[in-house]
PDB file of C-alpha atoms in Angstrom:
ATOM      1  CA  UNK A   1     -33.083  56.489 -43.905  1.00 57.00           C
ATOM      2  CA  UNK A   2     -29.928  55.887 -41.335  1.00 59.00           C
ATOM      3  CA  UNK A   3     -28.400  53.773 -43.916  1.00 60.00           C
ATOM      4  CA  UNK A   4     -29.142  56.203 -46.833  1.00 58.00           C
ATOM      5  CA  UNK A   5     -27.218  58.967 -44.723  1.00 63.00           C
ATOM      6  CA  UNK A   6     -24.078  56.467 -44.007  1.00 58.00           C
ATOM      7  CA  UNK A   7     -24.359  55.633 -47.823  1.00 57.00           C
ATOM      8  CA  UNK A   8     -23.810  59.375 -48.982  1.00 60.00           C
ATOM      9  CA  UNK A   9     -21.066  59.889 -46.347  1.00 63.00           C
ATOM     10  CA  UNK A  10     -19.048  57.187 -47.566  1.00 58.00           C
ATOM     11  CA  UNK A  11     -19.804  58.248 -51.246  1.00 56.00           C
ATOM     12  CA  UNK A  12     -18.326  61.826 -50.374  1.00 57.00           C
ATOM     13  CA  UNK A  13     -15.318  60.388 -48.314  1.00 56.00           C
ATOM     14  CA  UNK A  14     -14.542  58.199 -51.296  1.00 55.00           C
ATOM     15  CA  UNK A  15     -14.866  61.103 -53.846  1.00 52.00           C
ATOM     16  CA  UNK A  16     -12.728  63.190 -51.651  1.00 54.00           C
ATOM     17  CA  UNK A  17      -9.887  60.763 -51.490  1.00 51.00           C
ATOM     18  CA  UNK A  18     -10.012  60.351 -55.469  1.00 48.00           C
ATOM     19  CA  UNK A  19      -9.789  64.133 -56.005  1.00 50.00           C
ATOM     20  CA  UNK A  20      -7.138  64.711 -53.567  1.00 48.00           C
ATOM     21  CA  UNK A  21      -5.105  61.920 -55.032  1.00 44.00           C
ATOM     22  CA  UNK A  22      -5.474  63.082 -58.433  1.00 40.00           C
ATOM     23  CA  UNK A  23      -4.120  66.378 -57.659  1.00 41.00           C
ATOM     24  CA  UNK A  24      -1.131  64.961 -56.239  1.00 38.00           C
ATOM     25  CA  UNK A  25      -0.392  62.815 -58.891  1.00 39.00           C
ATOM     26  CA  UNK A  26      -0.752  65.359 -61.179  1.00 39.00           C
ATOM     27  CA  UNK A  27       1.728  67.577 -59.168  1.00 38.00           C
ATOM     28  CA  UNK A  28       4.313  64.565 -59.022  1.00 40.00           C
ATOM     29  CA  UNK A  29       4.163  64.095 -62.869  1.00 42.00           C
ATOM     30  CA  UNK A  30       4.548  67.907 -63.825  1.00 52.00           C
ATOM     31  CA  UNK A  31       8.310  67.335 -64.001  1.00 62.00           C
ATOM     32  CA  UNK A  32       9.070  70.524 -61.704  1.00 82.00           C
ATOM     33  CA  UNK A  33      12.853  69.782 -61.256  1.00 92.00           C
ATOM     34  CA  UNK A  34      14.897  73.135 -60.750  1.00 95.00           C
ATOM     35  CA  UNK A  35      17.139  73.777 -63.394  1.00 96.00           C
ATOM     36  CA  UNK A  36      19.977  76.571 -63.325  1.00 97.00           C
ATOM     37  CA  UNK A  37      21.509  78.275 -66.411  1.00 97.00           C
ATOM     38  CA  UNK A  38      24.744  80.357 -65.490  1.00 98.00           C
ATOM     39  CA  UNK A  39      25.598  82.652 -68.419  1.00 98.00           C
ATOM     40  CA  UNK A  40      29.125  84.331 -68.183  1.00 98.00           C
ATOM     41  CA  UNK A  41      28.503  87.410 -70.467  1.00 97.00           C
ATOM     42  CA  UNK A  42      31.859  88.981 -69.624  1.00 97.00           C
ATOM     43  CA  UNK A  43      34.716  88.331 -69.912  1.00 98.00           C
ATOM     44  CA  UNK A  44      34.632  85.889 -72.706  1.00 97.00           C
ATOM     45  CA  UNK A  45      36.518  82.537 -72.478  1.00 97.00           C
ATOM     46  CA  UNK A  46      39.687  83.036 -74.162  1.00 97.00           C
ATOM     47  CA  UNK A  47      39.415  86.939 -74.281  1.00 97.00           C
ATOM     48  CA  UNK A  48      42.513  89.269 -74.025  1.00 97.00           C
ATOM     49  CA  UNK A  49      41.200  92.422 -72.508  1.00 97.00           C
ATOM     50  CA  UNK A  50      42.736  95.657 -73.490  1.00 96.00           C
ATOM     51  CA  UNK A  51      41.974  97.982 -70.636  1.00 96.00           C
ATOM     52  CA  UNK A  52      43.215  96.158 -67.407  1.00 96.00           C
ATOM     53  CA  UNK A  53      41.991  99.004 -65.174  1.00 96.00           C
ATOM     54  CA  UNK A  54      38.269  98.190 -66.185  1.00 94.00           C
ATOM     55  CA  UNK A  55      37.594  94.600 -66.307  1.00 97.00           C
ATOM     56  CA  UNK A  56      33.963  93.991 -66.325  1.00 97.00           C
ATOM     57  CA  UNK A  57      32.562  90.764 -64.753  1.00 98.00           C
ATOM     58  CA  UNK A  58      29.090  90.188 -65.548  1.00 98.00           C
ATOM     59  CA  UNK A  59      27.157  86.800 -65.042  1.00 98.00           C
ATOM     60  CA  UNK A  60      23.505  85.663 -64.986  1.00 98.00           C
ATOM     61  CA  UNK A  61      22.197  82.999 -62.985  1.00 98.00           C
ATOM     62  CA  UNK A  62      18.739  81.939 -64.090  1.00 97.00           C
ATOM     63  CA  UNK A  63      16.506  79.457 -62.452  1.00 97.00           C
ATOM     64  CA  UNK A  64      13.599  77.472 -63.564  1.00 96.00           C
ATOM     65  CA  UNK A  65      12.047  77.600 -59.859  1.00 96.00           C
ATOM     66  CA  UNK A  66      14.759  79.356 -57.648  1.00 95.00           C
ATOM     67  CA  UNK A  67      18.205  79.830 -56.848  1.00 95.00           C
ATOM     68  CA  UNK A  68      19.629  78.870 -53.471  1.00 93.00           C
ATOM     69  CA  UNK A  69      23.034  79.862 -53.335  1.00 96.00           C
ATOM     70  CA  UNK A  70      25.520  81.282 -55.891  1.00 97.00           C
ATOM     71  CA  UNK A  71      29.501  81.653 -55.760  1.00 98.00           C
ATOM     72  CA  UNK A  72      31.905  83.696 -57.941  1.00 98.00           C
ATOM     73  CA  UNK A  73      35.616  83.318 -57.628  1.00 98.00           C
ATOM     74  CA  UNK A  74      38.288  84.917 -59.609  1.00 98.00           C
ATOM     75  CA  UNK A  75      41.816  84.494 -59.239  1.00 98.00           C
ATOM     76  CA  UNK A  76      45.301  84.566 -61.198  1.00 98.00           C
ATOM     77  CA  UNK A  77      45.908  81.580 -63.217  1.00 95.00           C
ATOM     78  CA  UNK A  78      47.702  78.985 -61.241  1.00 93.00           C
ATOM     79  CA  UNK A  79      47.138  80.896 -57.656  1.00 96.00           C
ATOM     80  CA  UNK A  80      43.858  79.983 -56.044  1.00 95.00           C
ATOM     81  CA  UNK A  81      44.774  81.420 -52.964  1.00 97.00           C
ATOM     82  CA  UNK A  82      44.883  85.018 -54.486  1.00 97.00           C
ATOM     83  CA  UNK A  83      40.957  85.600 -54.735  1.00 98.00           C
ATOM     84  CA  UNK A  84      40.383  88.820 -56.422  1.00 98.00           C
ATOM     85  CA  UNK A  85      36.795  88.101 -56.204  1.00 98.00           C
ATOM     86  CA  UNK A  86      35.235  85.732 -53.683  1.00 98.00           C
ATOM     87  CA  UNK A  87      31.634  86.389 -53.525  1.00 98.00           C
ATOM     88  CA  UNK A  88      28.977  84.374 -51.896  1.00 97.00           C
ATOM     89  CA  UNK A  89      25.139  84.923 -51.866  1.00 96.00           C
ATOM     90  CA  UNK A  90      22.213  83.068 -50.469  1.00 95.00           C
ATOM     91  CA  UNK A  91      19.055  84.250 -52.392  1.00 93.00           C
ATOM     92  CA  UNK A  92      15.822  82.474 -53.699  1.00 93.00           C
ATOM     93  CA  UNK A  93      15.129  84.734 -56.582  1.00 95.00           C
ATOM     94  CA  UNK A  94      14.708  82.889 -59.954  1.00 96.00           C
ATOM     95  CA  UNK A  95      17.057  85.395 -61.536  1.00 97.00           C
ATOM     96  CA  UNK A  96      20.359  86.780 -59.911  1.00 97.00           C
ATOM     97  CA  UNK A  97      22.581  88.924 -61.781  1.00 97.00           C
ATOM     98  CA  UNK A  98      26.413  89.794 -60.524  1.00 98.00           C
ATOM     99  CA  UNK A  99      28.138  92.652 -62.078  1.00 97.00           C
ATOM    100  CA  UNK A 100      31.344  93.994 -60.938  1.00 97.00           C
ATOM    101  CA  UNK A 101      34.159  96.039 -62.212  1.00 97.00           C
ATOM    102  CA  UNK A 102      37.761  95.190 -61.323  1.00 98.00           C
ATOM    103  CA  UNK A 103      41.432  96.563 -61.749  1.00 97.00           C
ATOM    104  CA  UNK A 104      43.714  94.028 -62.690  1.00 98.00           C
ATOM    105  CA  UNK A 105      46.582  96.310 -63.745  1.00 97.00           C
ATOM    106  CA  UNK A 106      48.426  95.596 -60.761  1.00 97.00           C
ATOM    107  CA  UNK A 107      49.174  91.900 -62.257  1.00 96.00           C
ATOM    108  CA  UNK A 108      51.200  93.148 -65.200  1.00 94.00           C
ATOM    109  CA  UNK A 109      50.915  92.731 -68.623  1.00 94.00           C
ATOM    110  CA  UNK A 110      50.031  89.248 -70.175  1.00 96.00           C
ATOM    111  CA  UNK A 111      48.587  87.880 -66.880  1.00 97.00           C
ATOM    112  CA  UNK A 112      46.008  85.423 -66.939  1.00 98.00           C
ATOM    113  CA  UNK A 113      42.798  84.777 -64.722  1.00 98.00           C
ATOM    114  CA  UNK A 114      40.515  82.252 -64.028  1.00 98.00           C
ATOM    115  CA  UNK A 115      36.763  82.910 -62.978  1.00 98.00           C
ATOM    116  CA  UNK A 116      34.961  79.881 -61.458  1.00 98.00           C
ATOM    117  CA  UNK A 117      30.884  80.329 -61.055  1.00 98.00           C
ATOM    118  CA  UNK A 118      28.791  77.764 -59.166  1.00 97.00           C
ATOM    119  CA  UNK A 119      25.200  77.634 -58.236  1.00 97.00           C
ATOM    120  CA  UNK A 120      23.367  75.042 -56.014  1.00 96.00           C
ATOM    121  CA  UNK A 121      20.216  73.552 -57.873  1.00 96.00           C
ATOM    122  CA  UNK A 122      18.761  72.357 -54.499  1.00 94.00           C
ATOM    123  CA  UNK A 123      18.652  73.810 -51.129  1.00 89.00           C
ATOM    124  CA  UNK A 124      21.300  71.318 -49.711  1.00 92.00           C
ATOM    125  CA  UNK A 125      23.502  71.907 -52.564  1.00 93.00           C
ATOM    126  CA  UNK A 126      23.800  68.373 -53.550  1.00 94.00           C
ATOM    127  CA  UNK A 127      23.739  69.147 -57.091  1.00 95.00           C
ATOM    128  CA  UNK A 128      25.586  72.101 -58.619  1.00 96.00           C
ATOM    129  CA  UNK A 129      25.484  74.006 -61.929  1.00 97.00           C
ATOM    130  CA  UNK A 130      29.013  75.590 -62.761  1.00 98.00           C
ATOM    131  CA  UNK A 131      30.662  77.358 -65.216  1.00 98.00           C
ATOM    132  CA  UNK A 132      34.304  78.958 -65.968  1.00 98.00           C
ATOM    133  CA  UNK A 133      36.223  81.181 -68.334  1.00 98.00           C
ATOM    134  CA  UNK A 134      39.932  82.011 -68.567  1.00 98.00           C
ATOM    135  CA  UNK A 135      41.015  85.330 -70.014  1.00 98.00           C
ATOM    136  CA  UNK A 136      44.162  87.537 -70.010  1.00 98.00           C
ATOM    137  CA  UNK A 137      45.030  91.302 -69.813  1.00 97.00           C
ATOM    138  CA  UNK A 138      46.950  92.942 -72.677  1.00 95.00           C
TER     139      UNK A 138
END
């Protein structure tokens, strides 16, 4: 009888290990890699904007798992030190939306601008997703 109880304990332990290892293998093979899609809805690359007082900046950050950190920088073309927008956000939502109106009239007609956008794919920001557009005002 003692051997029979020992046998059942061994069988139960072996089955428990098998079930746990199957679950872990299934998790590893699921391909749950975080991917971030950055969509700059406004302004459009190469666009010339007629109303310099009401320039709409609209960006969507969509992650398959979660966002970690996002950055938005707007500066005049050729002058990275003049940051009109310098936005950083650390947030773990799957969707982050950035909307802001800016007045660019002080830069004068024909001025061009560079919008640079970056998102960290992982928490340590070893991998980044990026997007950029250039646009001008009339």
